[in-house]
Coordinates of N, CA and C in Angstrom, one line a residue:
M117 N 39.1 25.3 -126.1 CA 39.2 26.6 -125.5 C 40.6 26.7 -124.9
S118 N 41.3 27.9 -125.2 CA 42.6 28.0 -124.7 C 42.6 28.6 -123.3
A119 N 43.7 28.4 -122.5 CA 43.8 29.0 -121.2 C 44.1 30.5 -121.3
P120 N 43.7 31.3 -120.3 CA 44.1 32.7 -120.3 C 45.6 32.9 -120.4
G121 N 46.0 33.7 -121.3 CA 47.4 34.0 -121.5 C 48.0 33.3 -122.8
D122 N 47.3 32.2 -123.1 CA 47.8 31.5 -124.3 C 47.6 32.3 -125.6
V123 N 48.6 32.4 -126.5 CA 48.4 33.1 -127.7 C 48.6 32.1 -128.8
P124 N 47.6 32.1 -129.7 CA 47.6 31.1 -130.8 C 48.9 31.3 -131.6
P125 N 49.6 30.2 -132.0 CA 50.8 30.2 -132.7 C 50.8 31.0 -134.0
Q126 N 49.7 31.0 -134.7 CA 49.5 31.7 -136.0 C 49.5 33.2 -135.8
I127 N 49.1 33.7 -134.6 CA 49.1 35.1 -134.3 C 50.5 35.5 -133.9
L128 N 51.2 34.7 -133.1 CA 52.6 35.0 -132.8 C 53.5 35.0 -134.1
A129 N 53.2 34.1 -135.0 CA 53.9 34.0 -136.3 C 53.7 35.3 -137.1
R130 N 52.5 35.9 -137.0 CA 52.4 37.2 -137.7 C 53.0 38.4 -137.0
L131 N 53.0 38.4 -135.7 CA 53.5 39.5 -134.9 C 55.0 39.5 -134.8
R132 N 55.7 38.4 -134.7 CA 57.1 38.3 -134.5 C 57.9 39.0 -135.6
P133 N 57.7 38.8 -136.9 CA 58.5 39.5 -137.8 C 58.3 41.0 -137.8
I134 N 57.1 41.5 -137.5 CA 56.8 42.9 -137.4 C 57.7 43.5 -136.2
C135 N 57.6 42.9 -135.1 CA 58.2 43.4 -133.8 C 59.7 43.3 -133.9
R136 N 60.2 42.1 -134.3 CA 61.6 41.9 -134.4 C 62.3 42.7 -135.5
G137 N 61.6 43.2 -136.4 CA 62.1 44.0 -137.5 C 62.4 45.5 -137.1
L138 N 62.1 45.8 -135.9 CA 62.4 47.2 -135.3 C 63.7 47.1 -134.6
P139 N 64.4 48.3 -134.6 CA 65.8 48.3 -134.0 C 65.8 47.9 -132.5
E140 N 66.7 47.0 -132.2 CA 67.1 46.7 -130.8 C 65.9 46.2 -130.0
T141 N 64.9 45.5 -130.6 CA 63.8 45.0 -129.8 C 64.1 43.6 -129.3
Y142 N 63.3 43.2 -128.3 CA 63.4 41.7 -127.9 C 62.1 41.3 -127.4
E143 N 61.9 40.0 -127.5 CA 60.6 39.3 -127.1 C 60.8 38.7 -125.7
E144 N 59.8 38.7 -124.9 CA 59.9 37.9 -123.6 C 58.5 37.5 -123.2
P145 N 58.5 36.5 -122.3 CA 57.2 36.1 -121.7 C 56.8 37.2 -120.8
A146 N 55.5 37.5 -120.7 CA 54.9 38.5 -119.8 C 54.2 37.7 -118.7
W147 N 53.7 38.4 -117.8 CA 52.9 37.8 -116.7 C 51.7 37.0 -117.3
I148 N 51.3 37.4 -118.4 CA 50.3 36.7 -119.2 C 50.6 37.0 -120.7
G149 N 50.8 36.0 -121.5 CA 51.1 36.2 -122.9 C 52.5 36.5 -123.2
V150 N 52.8 37.3 -124.2 CA 54.1 37.6 -124.7 C 54.1 39.1 -125.0
R151 N 55.3 39.7 -124.7 CA 55.5 41.2 -125.0 C 56.8 41.4 -125.7
W152 N 56.8 42.5 -126.4 CA 58.0 43.0 -127.1 C 58.4 44.3 -126.5
R153 N 59.7 44.5 -126.4 CA 60.2 45.6 -125.7 C 61.4 46.3 -126.4
I154 N 61.5 47.6 -126.1 CA 62.7 48.3 -126.5 C 63.2 48.8 -125.2
R155 N 64.5 48.5 -124.9 CA 65.1 48.7 -123.6 C 64.2 48.0 -122.6
K156 N 63.7 48.7 -121.7 CA 62.8 48.0 -120.7 C 61.3 48.6 -120.8
R157 N 61.0 49.1 -122.0 CA 59.6 49.6 -122.3 C 58.9 48.7 -123.2
T158 N 57.7 48.3 -122.8 CA 56.9 47.5 -123.6 C 56.2 48.3 -124.7
F159 N 56.3 47.8 -126.0 CA 55.6 48.5 -127.0 C 54.5 47.7 -127.6
A160 N 54.5 46.3 -127.4 CA 53.4 45.5 -127.9 C 53.3 44.4 -126.9
H161 N 52.1 44.0 -126.5 CA 51.8 42.9 -125.6 C 50.6 42.1 -126.1
V162 N 50.7 40.8 -126.3 CA 49.6 40.0 -126.9 C 49.4 38.9 -125.8
Y163 N 48.1 38.7 -125.7 CA 47.6 37.7 -124.6 C 46.2 37.3 -124.9
A164 N 45.8 36.2 -124.3 CA 44.3 35.8 -124.2 C 43.8 36.2 -122.8
P165 N 43.0 37.2 -122.7 CA 42.5 37.6 -121.4 C 41.5 36.5 -120.8
D166 N 41.3 36.7 -119.5 CA 40.3 35.8 -118.8 C 39.0 36.0 -119.5
P167 N 38.4 34.9 -119.9 CA 37.1 35.0 -120.7 C 36.0 35.7 -119.8
E168 N 36.1 35.7 -118.5 CA 35.1 36.4 -117.7 C 35.2 37.9 -117.8
R169 N 36.4 38.4 -118.3 CA 36.5 39.9 -118.5 C 36.1 40.3 -119.9
C170 N 35.7 39.3 -120.7 CA 35.2 39.6 -122.1 C 33.9 38.9 -122.3
P171 N 32.9 39.3 -121.6 CA 31.6 38.6 -121.8 C 31.1 38.7 -123.2
G172 N 30.4 37.6 -123.6 CA 29.9 37.6 -125.0 C 30.9 37.4 -126.1
A173 N 32.1 37.2 -125.7 CA 33.1 37.0 -126.8 C 33.2 35.6 -127.3
G174 N 32.5 34.7 -126.7 CA 32.5 33.3 -127.1 C 33.8 32.6 -126.7
E175 N 34.6 32.3 -127.6 CA 35.9 31.7 -127.4 C 36.8 32.8 -126.8
T176 N 37.9 32.3 -126.1 CA 38.8 33.3 -125.5 C 39.4 34.1 -126.6
P177 N 39.2 35.4 -126.6 CA 39.8 36.2 -127.7 C 41.3 36.4 -127.4
T178 N 42.0 36.9 -128.5 CA 43.3 37.3 -128.4 C 43.4 38.8 -128.5
V179 N 44.1 39.4 -127.6 CA 44.2 40.9 -127.5 C 45.6 41.3 -127.6
M180 N 45.8 42.4 -128.3 CA 47.2 43.1 -128.3 C 47.0 44.4 -127.8
T181 N 47.8 44.9 -126.8 CA 47.8 46.2 -126.3 C 49.1 46.9 -126.9
F182 N 49.0 48.2 -127.1 CA 50.1 49.0 -127.6 C 49.9 50.5 -127.3
R183 N 51.0 51.2 -127.5 CA 50.9 52.7 -127.3 C 50.4 53.4 -128.5
V184 N 49.7 54.5 -128.3 CA 49.3 55.3 -129.4 C 49.6 56.7 -129.1
P185 N 50.0 57.6 -130.0 CA 50.2 59.0 -129.7 C 48.9 59.5 -129.1
S186 N 49.0 60.2 -128.0 CA 47.8 60.7 -127.2 C 46.8 61.4 -128.1
D187 N 47.2 62.2 -129.0 CA 46.3 62.9 -129.9 C 45.5 62.0 -130.9
E188 N 46.0 60.7 -131.0 CA 45.3 59.8 -132.0 C 44.5 58.7 -131.3
L189 N 44.6 58.7 -130.0 CA 43.9 57.6 -129.2 C 42.4 57.6 -129.4
L190 N 41.7 58.8 -129.3 CA 40.3 58.8 -129.4 C 39.8 58.5 -130.8
G191 N 40.6 58.9 -131.8 CA 40.2 58.6 -133.2 C 40.3 57.1 -133.5
L192 N 41.3 56.5 -132.9 CA 41.5 55.0 -133.2 C 40.4 54.2 -132.4
T193 N 40.0 54.6 -131.3 CA 39.1 53.8 -130.4 C 37.6 54.2 -130.5
A194 N 37.3 55.3 -131.1 CA 36.0 55.9 -131.1 C 35.0 54.9 -131.7
D195 N 35.3 54.3 -132.8 CA 34.4 53.4 -133.5 C 34.2 52.0 -132.8
G196 N 35.0 51.7 -131.8 CA 34.9 50.5 -131.1 C 35.6 49.3 -131.8
F197 N 35.0 48.1 -131.7 CA 35.6 46.9 -132.3 C 36.2 47.1 -133.6
P198 N 37.5 46.6 -133.9 CA 38.3 45.8 -133.0 C 39.1 46.6 -132.0
F199 N 39.1 47.9 -132.0 CA 40.0 48.7 -131.1 C 39.2 49.1 -129.8
F200 N 40.0 49.3 -128.7 CA 39.4 49.8 -127.5 C 40.5 50.5 -126.7
R201 N 40.1 51.3 -125.8 CA 41.1 52.0 -125.0 C 41.3 51.1 -123.7
A202 N 42.6 50.9 -123.4 CA 43.0 50.0 -122.3 C 42.6 50.7 -121.0
E203 N 42.4 49.9 -119.9 CA 42.1 50.4 -118.6 C 43.2 51.1 -117.9
W204 N 44.4 51.1 -118.5 CA 45.5 51.7 -117.8 C 46.3 52.5 -118.8
G205 N 47.1 53.5 -118.3 CA 47.9 54.3 -119.1 C 47.1 55.4 -119.9
R206 N 47.8 56.5 -120.1 CA 47.1 57.6 -120.8 C 47.1 57.4 -122.3
N207 N 47.9 56.5 -122.8 CA 48.0 56.3 -124.3 C 48.1 54.9 -124.7
V208 N 47.3 54.0 -124.0 CA 47.3 52.6 -124.3 C 46.0 52.2 -124.9
A209 N 46.1 51.5 -126.0 CA 45.0 51.0 -126.7 C 45.1 49.6 -126.9
G210 N 44.0 48.9 -127.3 CA 44.1 47.5 -127.5 C 43.4 47.2 -128.8
A211 N 43.6 45.9 -129.3 CA 43.0 45.5 -130.5 C 42.7 44.0 -130.3
F212 N 41.5 43.6 -130.7 CA 41.2 42.1 -130.8 C 41.8 41.6 -132.1
L213 N 42.5 40.5 -132.0 CA 43.2 39.9 -133.2 C 42.4 38.6 -133.5
D214 N 42.1 38.4 -134.8 CA 41.3 37.2 -135.3 C 41.6 37.0 -136.7
D215 N 40.7 36.1 -137.3 CA 40.9 35.8 -138.7 C 40.6 37.0 -139.7
H216 N 40.0 38.1 -139.2 CA 39.7 39.3 -140.0 C 40.6 40.5 -139.7
T217 N 41.7 40.3 -139.0 CA 42.6 41.4 -138.6 C 43.3 41.9 -139.9
D218 N 43.4 43.2 -139.9 CA 44.1 43.9 -141.0 C 45.6 44.0 -140.5
W219 N 46.4 43.1 -141.0 CA 47.8 43.0 -140.5 C 48.7 44.2 -141.0
T220 N 48.2 44.8 -142.1 CA 49.0 46.0 -142.5 C 48.7 47.1 -141.4
E221 N 47.5 47.3 -141.0 CA 47.2 48.3 -140.0 C 47.9 48.0 -138.7
I222 N 47.9 46.6 -138.3 CA 48.6 46.2 -137.1 C 50.0 46.5 -137.1
A223 N 50.7 46.3 -138.3 CA 52.1 46.6 -138.5 C 52.4 48.1 -138.3
E224 N 51.5 49.0 -138.8 CA 51.6 50.4 -138.6 C 51.5 50.8 -137.2
L225 N 50.5 50.2 -136.5 CA 50.2 50.6 -135.1 C 51.4 50.1 -134.2
I226 N 51.9 49.0 -134.5 CA 53.1 48.5 -133.7 C 54.3 49.4 -134.0
T227 N 54.5 49.8 -135.2 CA 55.6 50.7 -135.5 C 55.4 52.0 -134.8
D228 N 54.2 52.5 -134.8 CA 53.9 53.8 -134.1 C 54.1 53.7 -132.6
S229 N 53.8 52.5 -132.0 CA 53.9 52.3 -130.6 C 55.4 52.2 -130.3
Y230 N 56.1 51.5 -131.1 CA 57.6 51.5 -130.9 C 58.2 52.9 -130.9
C231 N 57.8 53.8 -131.9 CA 58.2 55.1 -131.9 C 57.9 55.9 -130.7
E232 N 56.8 55.6 -130.1 CA 56.4 56.3 -128.8 C 57.3 55.9 -127.7
M233 N 57.9 54.7 -127.7 CA 58.7 54.2 -126.6 C 60.2 54.2 -126.7
A234 N 60.6 54.2 -128.0 CA 62.0 54.1 -128.2 C 62.7 55.4 -128.2
P235 N 64.1 55.4 -127.9 CA 64.8 56.6 -127.9 C 64.8 57.2 -129.3
K236 N 65.0 58.5 -129.4 CA 64.8 59.2 -130.8 C 65.9 58.7 -131.8
F237 N 67.1 58.4 -131.3 CA 68.1 57.9 -132.3 C 67.7 56.6 -132.9
L238 N 67.0 55.8 -132.2 CA 66.5 54.5 -132.7 C 65.3 54.7 -133.6
V239 N 64.4 55.6 -133.2 CA 63.2 56.0 -134.0 C 63.7 56.5 -135.4
A240 N 64.8 57.2 -135.5 CA 65.3 57.7 -136.7 C 65.7 56.5 -137.7
R241 N 65.9 55.3 -137.1 CA 66.3 54.1 -138.0 C 65.2 53.4 -138.5
V242 N 64.0 53.7 -138.1 CA 62.8 53.0 -138.4 C 62.4 53.3 -139.9
A243 N 62.3 52.3 -140.7 CA 61.9 52.4 -142.1 C 60.4 52.5 -142.2
P244 N 59.9 53.1 -143.2 CA 58.4 53.1 -143.3 C 57.9 51.7 -143.3
T245 N 56.7 51.4 -142.8 CA 56.1 50.1 -142.7 C 55.8 49.6 -144.0
P246 N 56.4 48.4 -144.4 CA 56.1 47.8 -145.7 C 54.7 47.1 -145.6
P247 N 54.0 47.0 -146.7 CA 52.8 46.2 -146.7 C 53.0 44.8 -146.2
T248 N 52.1 44.2 -145.5 CA 52.1 42.9 -145.0 C 51.0 42.1 -145.7
T249 N 51.3 40.8 -146.0 CA 50.3 40.0 -146.6 C 49.7 39.1 -145.6

């Protein structure tokens, strides 16, 4: 069982090229896990939460939080797993990441989150999200 905050290397290996492919982003350790930022704004944060906060999850899950356009938040989170509305922020959602994660969808969500947080001139430089394998 991993400690709270630990992110499995295979998940970081999937997220890094997506996040680093966006203009002027950087990665840094967060208070728990790892986050990607544009300027001083976080657009993706991945971590393993305290198992006591995720009862019934079995092993410590890996969670990624990100920004969603406010008008899309309910549609994304309404069906539940793997998505949820975060306990903070008006437009913050989360996703459980595991062996069944749709990485193409995650790449699109990360790109949308970046576009929510980045200056408009950087958003204009964002290419459409390519399919991920």
